[in-house]
PDB file of N, CA and C in Angstrom:
ATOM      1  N   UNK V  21     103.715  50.048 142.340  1.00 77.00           N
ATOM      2  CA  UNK V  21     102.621  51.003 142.485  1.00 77.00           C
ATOM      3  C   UNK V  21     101.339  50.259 142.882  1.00 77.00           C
ATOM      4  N   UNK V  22     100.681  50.942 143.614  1.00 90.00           N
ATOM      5  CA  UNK V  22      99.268  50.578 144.303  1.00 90.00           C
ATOM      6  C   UNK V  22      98.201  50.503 142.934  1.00 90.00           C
ATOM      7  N   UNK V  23      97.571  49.037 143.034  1.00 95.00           N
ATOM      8  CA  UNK V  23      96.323  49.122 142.222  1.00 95.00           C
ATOM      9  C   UNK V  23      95.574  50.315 142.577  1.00 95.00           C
ATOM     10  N   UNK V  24      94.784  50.669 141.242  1.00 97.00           N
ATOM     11  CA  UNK V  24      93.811  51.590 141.224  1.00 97.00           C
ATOM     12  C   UNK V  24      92.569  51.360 141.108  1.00 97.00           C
ATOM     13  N   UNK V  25      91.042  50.913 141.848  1.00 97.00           N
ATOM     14  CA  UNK V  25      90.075  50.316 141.476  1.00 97.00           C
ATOM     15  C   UNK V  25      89.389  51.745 141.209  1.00 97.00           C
ATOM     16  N   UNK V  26      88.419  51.502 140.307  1.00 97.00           N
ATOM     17  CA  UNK V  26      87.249  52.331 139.660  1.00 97.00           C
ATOM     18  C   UNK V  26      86.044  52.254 140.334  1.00 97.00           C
ATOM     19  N   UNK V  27      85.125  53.161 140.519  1.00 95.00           N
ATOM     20  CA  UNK V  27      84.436  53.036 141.467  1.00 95.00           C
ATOM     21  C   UNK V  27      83.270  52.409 140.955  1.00 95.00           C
ATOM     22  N   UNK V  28      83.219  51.889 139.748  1.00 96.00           N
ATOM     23  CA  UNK V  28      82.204  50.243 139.366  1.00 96.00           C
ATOM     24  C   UNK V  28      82.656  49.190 139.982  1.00 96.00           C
ATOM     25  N   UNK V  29      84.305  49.016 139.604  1.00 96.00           N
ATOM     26  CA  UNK V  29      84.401  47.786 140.407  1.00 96.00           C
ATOM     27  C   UNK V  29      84.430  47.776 141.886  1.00 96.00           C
ATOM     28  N   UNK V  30      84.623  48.865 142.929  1.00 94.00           N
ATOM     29  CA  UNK V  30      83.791  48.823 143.892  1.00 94.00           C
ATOM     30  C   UNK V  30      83.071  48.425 144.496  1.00 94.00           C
ATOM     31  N   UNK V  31      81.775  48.905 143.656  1.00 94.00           N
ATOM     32  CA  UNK V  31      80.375  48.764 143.496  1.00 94.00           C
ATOM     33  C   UNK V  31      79.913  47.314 143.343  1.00 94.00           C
ATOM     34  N   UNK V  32      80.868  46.665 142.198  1.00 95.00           N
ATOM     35  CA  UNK V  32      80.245  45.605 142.112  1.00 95.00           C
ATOM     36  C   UNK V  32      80.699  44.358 143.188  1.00 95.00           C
ATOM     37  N   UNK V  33      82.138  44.872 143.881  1.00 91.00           N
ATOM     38  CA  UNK V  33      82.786  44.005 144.967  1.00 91.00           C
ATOM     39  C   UNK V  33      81.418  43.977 146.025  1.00 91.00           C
ATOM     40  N   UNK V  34      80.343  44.947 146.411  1.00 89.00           N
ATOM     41  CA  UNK V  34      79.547  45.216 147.526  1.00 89.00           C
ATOM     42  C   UNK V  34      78.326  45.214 146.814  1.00 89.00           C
ATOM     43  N   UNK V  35      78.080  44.767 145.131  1.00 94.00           N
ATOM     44  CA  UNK V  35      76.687  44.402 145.036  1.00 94.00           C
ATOM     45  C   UNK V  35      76.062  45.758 145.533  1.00 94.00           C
ATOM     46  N   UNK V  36      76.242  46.816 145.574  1.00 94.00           N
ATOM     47  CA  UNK V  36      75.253  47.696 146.121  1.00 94.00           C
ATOM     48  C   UNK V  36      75.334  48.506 144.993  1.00 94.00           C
ATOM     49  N   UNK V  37      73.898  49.543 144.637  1.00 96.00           N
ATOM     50  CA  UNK V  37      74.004  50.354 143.841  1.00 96.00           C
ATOM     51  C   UNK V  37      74.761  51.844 144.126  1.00 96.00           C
ATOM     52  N   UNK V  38      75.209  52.696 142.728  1.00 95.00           N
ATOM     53  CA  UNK V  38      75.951  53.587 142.684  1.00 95.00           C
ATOM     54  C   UNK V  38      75.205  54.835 144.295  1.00 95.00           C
ATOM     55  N   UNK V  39      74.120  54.879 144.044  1.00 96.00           N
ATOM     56  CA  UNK V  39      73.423  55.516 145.316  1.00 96.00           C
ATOM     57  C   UNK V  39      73.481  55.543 146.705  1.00 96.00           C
ATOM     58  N   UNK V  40      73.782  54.529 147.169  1.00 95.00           N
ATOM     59  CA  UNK V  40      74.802  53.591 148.287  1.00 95.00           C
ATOM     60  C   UNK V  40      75.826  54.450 148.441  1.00 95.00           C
ATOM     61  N   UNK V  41      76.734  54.219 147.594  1.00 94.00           N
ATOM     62  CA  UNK V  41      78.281  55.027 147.229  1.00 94.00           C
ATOM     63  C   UNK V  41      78.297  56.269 147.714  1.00 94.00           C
ATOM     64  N   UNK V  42      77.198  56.816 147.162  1.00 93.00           N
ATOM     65  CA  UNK V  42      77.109  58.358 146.995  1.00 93.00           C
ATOM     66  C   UNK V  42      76.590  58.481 148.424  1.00 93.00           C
ATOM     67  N   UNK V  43      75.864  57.933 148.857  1.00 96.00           N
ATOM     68  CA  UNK V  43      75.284  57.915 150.145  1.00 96.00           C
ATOM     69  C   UNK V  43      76.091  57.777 151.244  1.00 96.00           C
ATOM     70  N   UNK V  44      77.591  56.725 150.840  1.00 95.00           N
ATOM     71  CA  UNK V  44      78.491  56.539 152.356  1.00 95.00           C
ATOM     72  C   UNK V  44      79.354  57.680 151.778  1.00 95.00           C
ATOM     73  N   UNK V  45      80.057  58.321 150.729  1.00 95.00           N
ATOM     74  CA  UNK V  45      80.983  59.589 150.806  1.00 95.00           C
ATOM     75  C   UNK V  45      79.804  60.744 150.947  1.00 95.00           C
ATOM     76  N   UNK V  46      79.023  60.444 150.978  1.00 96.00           N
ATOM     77  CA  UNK V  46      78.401  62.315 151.641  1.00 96.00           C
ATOM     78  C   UNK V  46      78.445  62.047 153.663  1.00 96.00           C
ATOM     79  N   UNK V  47      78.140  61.041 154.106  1.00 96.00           N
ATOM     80  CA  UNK V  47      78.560  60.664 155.818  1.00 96.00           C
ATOM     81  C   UNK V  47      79.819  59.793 155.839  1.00 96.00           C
ATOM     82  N   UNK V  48      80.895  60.455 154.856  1.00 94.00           N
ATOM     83  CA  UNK V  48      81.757  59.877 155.452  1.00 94.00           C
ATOM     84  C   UNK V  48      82.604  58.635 155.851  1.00 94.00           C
ATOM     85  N   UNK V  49      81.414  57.793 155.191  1.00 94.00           N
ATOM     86  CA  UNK V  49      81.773  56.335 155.582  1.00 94.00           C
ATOM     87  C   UNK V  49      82.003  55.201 154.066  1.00 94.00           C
ATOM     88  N   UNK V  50      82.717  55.927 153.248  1.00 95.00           N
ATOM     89  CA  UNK V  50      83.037  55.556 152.120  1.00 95.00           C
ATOM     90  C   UNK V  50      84.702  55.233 152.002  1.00 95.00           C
ATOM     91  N   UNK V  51      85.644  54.375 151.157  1.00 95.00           N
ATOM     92  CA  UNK V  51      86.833  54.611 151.679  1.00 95.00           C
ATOM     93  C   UNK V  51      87.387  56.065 150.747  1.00 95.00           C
ATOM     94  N   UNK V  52      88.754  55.969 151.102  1.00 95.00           N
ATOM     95  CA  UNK V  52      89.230  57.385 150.860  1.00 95.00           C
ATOM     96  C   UNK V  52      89.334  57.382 149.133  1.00 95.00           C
ATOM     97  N   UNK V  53      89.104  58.205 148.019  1.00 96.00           N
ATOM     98  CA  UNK V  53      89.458  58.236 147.030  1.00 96.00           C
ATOM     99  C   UNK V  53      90.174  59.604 146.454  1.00 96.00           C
ATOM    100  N   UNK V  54      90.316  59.536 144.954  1.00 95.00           N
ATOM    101  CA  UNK V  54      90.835  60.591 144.548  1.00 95.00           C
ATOM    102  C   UNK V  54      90.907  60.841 143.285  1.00 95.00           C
ATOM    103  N   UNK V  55      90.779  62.259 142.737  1.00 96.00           N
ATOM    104  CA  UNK V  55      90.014  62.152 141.367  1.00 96.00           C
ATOM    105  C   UNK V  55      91.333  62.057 140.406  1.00 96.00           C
ATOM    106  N   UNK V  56      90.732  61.776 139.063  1.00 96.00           N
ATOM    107  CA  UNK V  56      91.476  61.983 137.883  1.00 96.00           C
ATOM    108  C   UNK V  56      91.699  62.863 137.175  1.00 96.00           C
ATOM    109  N   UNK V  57      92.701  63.785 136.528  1.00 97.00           N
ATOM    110  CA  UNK V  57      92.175  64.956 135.870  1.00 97.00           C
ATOM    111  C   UNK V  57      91.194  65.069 134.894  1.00 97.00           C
ATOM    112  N   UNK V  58      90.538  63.629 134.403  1.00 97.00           N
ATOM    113  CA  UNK V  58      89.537  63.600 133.505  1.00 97.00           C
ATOM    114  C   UNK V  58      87.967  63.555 134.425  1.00 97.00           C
ATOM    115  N   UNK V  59      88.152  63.917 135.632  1.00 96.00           N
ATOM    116  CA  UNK V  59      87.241  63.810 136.700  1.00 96.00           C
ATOM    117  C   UNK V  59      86.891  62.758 137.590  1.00 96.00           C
ATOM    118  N   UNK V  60      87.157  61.483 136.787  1.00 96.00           N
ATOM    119  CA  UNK V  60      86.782  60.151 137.663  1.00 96.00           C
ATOM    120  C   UNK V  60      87.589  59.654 138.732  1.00 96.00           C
ATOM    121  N   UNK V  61      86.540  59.369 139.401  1.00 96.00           N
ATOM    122  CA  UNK V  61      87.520  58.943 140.775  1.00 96.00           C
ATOM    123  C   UNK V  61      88.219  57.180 141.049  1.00 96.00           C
ATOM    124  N   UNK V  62      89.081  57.523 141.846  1.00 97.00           N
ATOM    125  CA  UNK V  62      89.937  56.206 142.002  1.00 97.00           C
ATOM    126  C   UNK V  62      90.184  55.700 143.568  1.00 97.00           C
ATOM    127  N   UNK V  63      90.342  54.604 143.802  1.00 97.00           N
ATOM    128  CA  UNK V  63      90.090  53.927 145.174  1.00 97.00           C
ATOM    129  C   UNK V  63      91.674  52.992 145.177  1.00 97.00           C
ATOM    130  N   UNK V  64      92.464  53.628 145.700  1.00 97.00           N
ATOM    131  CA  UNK V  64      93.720  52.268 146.285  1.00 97.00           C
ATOM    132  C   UNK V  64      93.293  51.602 146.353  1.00 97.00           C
ATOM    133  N   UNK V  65      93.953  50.069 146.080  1.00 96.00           N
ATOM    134  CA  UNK V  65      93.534  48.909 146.683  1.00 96.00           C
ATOM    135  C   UNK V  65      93.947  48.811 148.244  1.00 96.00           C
ATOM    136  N   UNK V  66      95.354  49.446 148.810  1.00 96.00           N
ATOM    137  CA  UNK V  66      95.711  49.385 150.165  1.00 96.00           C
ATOM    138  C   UNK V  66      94.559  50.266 150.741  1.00 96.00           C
ATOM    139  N   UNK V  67      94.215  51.487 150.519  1.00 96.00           N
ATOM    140  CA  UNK V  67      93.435  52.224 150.887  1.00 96.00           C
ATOM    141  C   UNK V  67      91.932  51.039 151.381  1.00 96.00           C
ATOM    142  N   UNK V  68      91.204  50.307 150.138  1.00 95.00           N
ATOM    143  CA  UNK V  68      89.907  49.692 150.056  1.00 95.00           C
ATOM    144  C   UNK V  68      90.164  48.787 151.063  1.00 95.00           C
ATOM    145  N   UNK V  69      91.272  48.125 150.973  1.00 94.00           N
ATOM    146  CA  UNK V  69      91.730  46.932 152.025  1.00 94.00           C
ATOM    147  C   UNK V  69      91.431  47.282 153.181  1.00 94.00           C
ATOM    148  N   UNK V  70      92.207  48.068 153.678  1.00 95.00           N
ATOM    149  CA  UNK V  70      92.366  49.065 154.851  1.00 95.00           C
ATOM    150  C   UNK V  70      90.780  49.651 155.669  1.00 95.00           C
ATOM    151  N   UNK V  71      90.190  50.134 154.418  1.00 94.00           N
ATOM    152  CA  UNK V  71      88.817  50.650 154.792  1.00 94.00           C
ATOM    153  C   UNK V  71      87.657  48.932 155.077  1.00 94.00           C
ATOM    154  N   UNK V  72      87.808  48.199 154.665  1.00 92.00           N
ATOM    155  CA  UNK V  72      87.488  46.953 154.885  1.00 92.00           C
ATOM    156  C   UNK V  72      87.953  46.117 156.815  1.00 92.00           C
ATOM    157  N   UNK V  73      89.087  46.210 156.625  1.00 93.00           N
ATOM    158  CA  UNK V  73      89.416  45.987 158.028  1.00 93.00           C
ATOM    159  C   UNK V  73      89.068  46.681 158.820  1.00 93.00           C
ATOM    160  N   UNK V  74      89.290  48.009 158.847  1.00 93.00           N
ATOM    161  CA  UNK V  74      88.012  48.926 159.776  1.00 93.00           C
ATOM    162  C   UNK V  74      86.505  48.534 159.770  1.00 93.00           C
ATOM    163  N   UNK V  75      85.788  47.561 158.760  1.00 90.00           N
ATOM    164  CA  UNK V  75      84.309  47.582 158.804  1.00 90.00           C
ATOM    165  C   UNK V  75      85.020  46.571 159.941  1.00 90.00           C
ATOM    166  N   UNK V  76      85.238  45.546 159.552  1.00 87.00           N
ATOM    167  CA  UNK V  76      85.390  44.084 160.195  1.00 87.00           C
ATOM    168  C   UNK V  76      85.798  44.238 161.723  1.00 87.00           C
ATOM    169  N   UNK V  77      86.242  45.586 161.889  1.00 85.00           N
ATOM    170  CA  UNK V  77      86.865  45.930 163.389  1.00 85.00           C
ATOM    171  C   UNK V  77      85.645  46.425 164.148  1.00 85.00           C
ATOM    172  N   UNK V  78      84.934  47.440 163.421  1.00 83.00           N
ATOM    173  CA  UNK V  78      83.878  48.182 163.907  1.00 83.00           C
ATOM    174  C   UNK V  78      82.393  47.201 164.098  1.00 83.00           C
ATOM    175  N   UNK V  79      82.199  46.069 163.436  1.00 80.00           N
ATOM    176  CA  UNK V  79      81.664  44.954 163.737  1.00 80.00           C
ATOM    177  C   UNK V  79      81.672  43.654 164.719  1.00 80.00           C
ATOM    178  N   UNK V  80      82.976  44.067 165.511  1.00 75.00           N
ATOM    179  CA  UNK V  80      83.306  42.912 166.238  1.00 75.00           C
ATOM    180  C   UNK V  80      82.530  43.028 167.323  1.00 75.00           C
TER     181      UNK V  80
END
């Protein structure tokens, strides 16, 4: 099964604050997540990976 990161540790992989976050999933440019039935959301690690190689692509 695919790691599940929390969207602190995220946060703290990119040093950026929670506002940031909130700022790239309202345009879209956040990677894909998905909630918990206790509400909190969760980030694949293939998914984060994935959304990472797209920055690194879209930068070249």
């Amino acid at each position: 099964m695919d790691e599940l990161l929390t969207v602190p540790e995220v946060l703290a992989k990119f040093r950026v604050p929670r506002s940031t976050w909130y700022q790239w999933r309202q345009t879209g440019r956040a990677p894909r997540v998905f909630k918990l039935p206790n509400g909190e959301l969760r980030v694949r690690r293939s998914v984060f990976e994935d959304w990472l190689t797209g920055l690194e692509s879209e930068a070249a």
